[in-house]
Short mmCIF file of C-alpha atoms in Angstrom, two decimals:
data_model
loop_
_atom_site.label_atom_id
_atom_site.label_comp_id
_atom_site.label_asym_id
_atom_site.label_seq_id
_atom_site.Cartn_x
_atom_site.Cartn_y
_atom_site.Cartn_z
CA ALA A 1 0.00 0.00 0.00
CA GLY A 2 3.01 2.27 0.62
CA ALA A 3 4.36 1.68 -2.89
CA ALA A 4 1.18 2.79 -4.60
CA PRO A 5 1.16 6.28 -3.12
CA THR A 6 4.82 6.68 -4.17
CA ALA A 7 4.05 5.68 -7.75
CA SER A 8 1.09 7.97 -7.85
CA SER A 9 3.01 10.84 -6.26
CA SER A 10 5.90 10.38 -8.72
CA SER A 11 3.47 10.26 -11.63
CA GLY A 12 1.79 13.38 -10.23
CA SER A 13 5.06 15.28 -10.09
CA SER A 14 5.91 14.02 -13.62
CA PHE A 15 2.51 15.22 -14.77
CA LYS A 16 3.07 18.65 -13.21
CA ALA A 17 6.56 18.92 -14.79
CA LEU A 18 5.20 17.87 -18.19
CA ARG A 19 2.32 20.31 -17.89
CA ALA A 20 4.79 23.11 -17.07
CA LYS A 21 6.91 22.24 -20.15
CA LEU A 22 3.81 22.17 -22.36
CA ASN A 23 2.63 25.49 -20.97
CA SER A 24 6.09 27.02 -21.64
CA LEU A 25 5.69 25.84 -25.25
CA ASN A 26 2.25 27.51 -25.39
CA TYR A 27 0.44 24.16 -25.52
CA PHE A 28 -2.59 24.53 -23.25
CA GLN A 29 -4.71 21.57 -24.39
CA PRO A 30 -5.97 19.32 -21.59
CA LEU A 31 -3.83 16.26 -20.84
CA SER A 32 -4.90 13.22 -18.87
CA GLU A 33 -2.64 11.23 -16.59
CA GLU A 34 -3.14 8.13 -18.75
CA SER A 35 -1.52 9.82 -21.74
CA LEU A 36 1.37 11.15 -19.64
CA ALA A 37 3.99 8.59 -20.91
CA LEU A 38 2.96 9.15 -24.51
CA ALA A 39 3.05 12.94 -24.11
CA GLU A 40 6.53 12.76 -22.49
CA LYS A 41 7.80 10.60 -25.35
CA LEU A 42 6.26 12.93 -27.93
CA LEU A 43 7.74 15.96 -26.17
CA GLU A 44 11.22 14.36 -26.14
CA ASP A 45 10.84 13.54 -29.85
CA ILE A 46 9.72 17.10 -30.59
CA LEU A 47 12.63 18.58 -28.61
CA ARG A 48 15.09 16.20 -30.31
CA SER A 49 13.59 17.07 -33.70
CA ALA A 50 13.81 20.79 -32.89
CA GLU A 51 17.48 20.33 -31.91
CA ASN A 52 18.13 18.37 -35.11
CA LEU A 53 16.33 21.08 -37.08
CA ARG A 54 18.58 23.76 -35.56
CA GLY A 55 21.65 21.66 -36.44
CA LEU A 56 20.39 21.19 -39.99
CA GLU A 57 19.66 24.90 -40.29
CA LYS A 58 23.22 25.69 -39.14
CA SER A 59 24.57 23.15 -41.59
CA ALA A 60 22.38 24.59 -44.36
CA LEU A 61 23.57 28.12 -43.55
CA SER A 62 27.17 26.92 -43.56
CA ARG A 63 26.64 25.15 -46.89
CA GLU A 64 24.91 28.21 -48.31
CA ARG A 65 27.82 30.38 -47.19
CA GLU A 66 30.28 27.90 -48.78
CA SER A 67 28.17 27.86 -51.92
CA LYS A 68 28.24 31.67 -52.12
CA GLU A 69 32.03 31.61 -51.64
CA ARG A 70 32.38 29.00 -54.41
CA VAL A 71 30.14 31.07 -56.70
CA ALA A 72 32.30 34.14 -55.99
CA GLU A 73 35.46 32.10 -56.72
CA LEU A 74 33.87 30.76 -59.88
CA LYS A 75 32.99 34.30 -61.00
CA SER A 76 36.55 35.45 -60.39
CA LEU A 77 37.88 32.39 -62.24
CA ARG A 78 35.52 33.08 -65.13
CA TRP A 79 36.82 36.62 -65.19
CA GLU A 80 40.49 35.54 -64.87
CA ASN A 81 40.32 32.56 -67.23
CA PRO A 82 40.17 34.59 -70.48
CA ARG A 83 42.97 36.84 -69.24
CA LEU A 84 45.10 33.84 -68.23
CA LEU A 85 44.29 32.10 -71.49
CA LYS A 86 45.36 35.20 -73.42
CA GLU A 87 48.59 35.46 -71.39
CA ASN A 88 49.27 31.76 -71.90
CA THR A 89 48.72 32.09 -75.64
CA GLU A 90 51.04 35.11 -75.77
CA LEU A 91 53.74 33.28 -73.80
CA HIS A 92 53.38 30.24 -76.06
CA ARG A 93 53.76 32.47 -79.13
CA ARG A 94 56.87 34.09 -77.63
CA VAL A 95 58.38 30.68 -76.89
CA LEU A 96 57.75 29.60 -80.48
CA ASP A 97 59.23 32.84 -81.85
CA ASP A 98 62.28 32.52 -79.59
CA SER A 99 62.65 28.89 -80.59
CA CYS A 100 62.55 29.80 -84.30
CA GLY A 101 65.01 32.64 -83.69
CA HIS A 102 67.38 30.34 -81.81
CA ARG A 103 67.07 27.70 -84.51
CA ASN A 104 67.94 30.28 -87.21
CA GLN A 105 70.83 31.59 -85.14
CA ARG A 106 72.18 28.06 -84.61
CA LYS A 107 71.92 27.47 -88.38
CA GLN A 108 73.82 30.71 -89.09
CA TRP A 109 76.50 29.70 -86.58
CA ALA A 110 76.75 26.25 -88.16
CA ASP A 111 77.11 27.87 -91.60
CA ARG A 112 79.81 30.21 -90.29
CA ILE A 113 81.64 27.31 -88.65
CA THR A 114 81.47 25.32 -91.89
CA ALA A 115 82.78 28.32 -93.86
CA ALA A 116 85.54 28.90 -91.29
CA ASP A 117 86.49 25.20 -91.44
CA GLY A 118 86.72 25.51 -95.24
CA GLU A 119 88.92 28.61 -94.92
CA ILE A 120 91.12 26.87 -92.36
CA ALA A 121 91.54 23.88 -94.69
CA HIS A 122 92.42 26.26 -97.55
CA VAL A 123 94.95 28.14 -95.40
CA GLN A 124 96.48 24.84 -94.23
CA LEU A 125 96.81 23.73 -97.86
CA LEU A 126 98.43 27.05 -98.77
CA GLN A 127 100.76 26.68 -95.80
CA GLN A 128 101.75 23.18 -96.91
CA LEU A 129 102.34 24.48 -100.44
CA GLY A 130 104.42 27.35 -99.03
CA VAL A 131 106.46 24.95 -96.93
CA SER A 132 107.07 22.62 -99.89
CA ARG A 133 107.93 25.58 -102.18
CA GLY A 134 110.26 26.95 -99.53
CA ALA A 135 111.99 23.58 -99.28
CA GLU A 136 112.17 23.42 -103.10
CA MET A 137 113.64 26.93 -103.24
CA ARG A 138 116.20 26.04 -100.57
CA ARG A 139 117.20 22.97 -102.58
CA SER A 140 117.35 25.09 -105.75
CA ALA A 141 119.46 27.73 -103.96
CA GLU A 142 121.80 25.01 -102.69
CA LEU A 143 122.06 23.62 -106.17
CA LEU A 144 122.78 27.09 -107.57
CA ARG A 145 125.41 27.72 -104.88
CA SER A 146 127.09 24.44 -105.68
CA GLN A 147 126.93 25.23 -109.43
CA VAL A 148 128.36 28.73 -108.86
CA SER A 149 131.05 27.28 -106.67
CA GLU A 150 131.82 24.66 -109.31
CA MET A 151 131.90 27.33 -112.02
CA ARG A 152 134.27 29.48 -109.96
CA ARG A 153 136.48 26.52 -109.35
CA LEU A 154 136.49 25.66 -113.05
CA ASP A 155 136.96 29.30 -114.04
CA ALA A 156 139.85 29.63 -111.60
CA GLY A 157 141.40 26.48 -113.10
CA VAL A 158 141.04 27.86 -116.63
CA ALA A 159 142.56 31.22 -115.59
CA ASP A 160 145.50 29.46 -113.99
CA ASN A 161 146.10 27.52 -117.17
CA SER A 162 145.87 30.50 -119.54
CA GLY A 163 147.57 33.08 -117.35
CA SER A 164 144.86 35.63 -117.87
CA ARG A 165 142.76 37.19 -115.30
CA PRO A 166 139.40 35.49 -114.74
CA ARG A 167 136.30 37.15 -116.01
CA PRO A 168 133.86 38.35 -113.35
CA SER A 169 130.96 36.02 -113.03
CA SER A 170 127.69 37.18 -114.39
CA ILE A 171 124.18 36.13 -113.57
CA THR A 172 122.07 34.80 -116.36
CA ILE A 173 118.31 35.25 -116.10
CA ARG A 174 116.35 32.67 -117.91
CA GLY A 175 112.79 33.06 -119.09
CA GLN A 176 110.95 35.85 -120.81
CA ALA A 177 112.28 39.36 -120.48
CA PRO A 178 109.94 41.86 -118.83
CA PRO A 179 108.04 44.08 -121.26
CA ARG A 180 109.59 47.45 -122.09
CA LEU A 181 107.84 50.62 -121.18
CA PRO A 182 106.66 52.59 -124.21
CA GLU A 183 108.79 55.59 -125.00
CA ALA A 184 107.21 59.01 -125.14
CA ASP A 185 106.38 60.26 -128.64
CA ASP A 186 107.93 63.37 -130.17
CA GLY A 187 105.01 65.63 -129.22
CA SER A 188 105.60 65.09 -125.52
CA ARG A 189 109.32 65.75 -125.88
CA ARG A 190 108.64 69.08 -127.57
CA ALA A 191 106.35 70.15 -124.75
CA GLN A 192 109.19 69.74 -122.29
#
């Protein structure tokens, strides 16, 4: 008998607490003690749903803010993209122009190197010819010296045998004589 009053007093205090919560939420409809458990459960569900709704609203506001930021970024990218595309195209054109210029310059350098190599080969050939001609001239000079020496020796021997004084040696030039300069005509002589 003692347990029953406790259960009824606890259900009475629960009823009063629930009624106070409902009144604070502006719900003034009559509520019986039999529907107390159901009303408490519904109230908990409503409060949980309200809390979830606030969380979803915060999340929605956050997402909306993020969406606005993304839209702003997208607008700036749409504005920047043509400019960047134009800059990229200009840079690409410059790279191609520089590449063509460098290619032409390398070709010119290669042509100059080839020409210089040809000139070097020509100069080396001329040098070899000069060296061989110099050696030939030295041999020819030696031969001439020995011939002159032989002639002097023979000439000295002939002079000793004849008792006359030897003739001075002369140099004989072989080949064509150089052309003579034309003499001035009589009219120019009279003017002098």
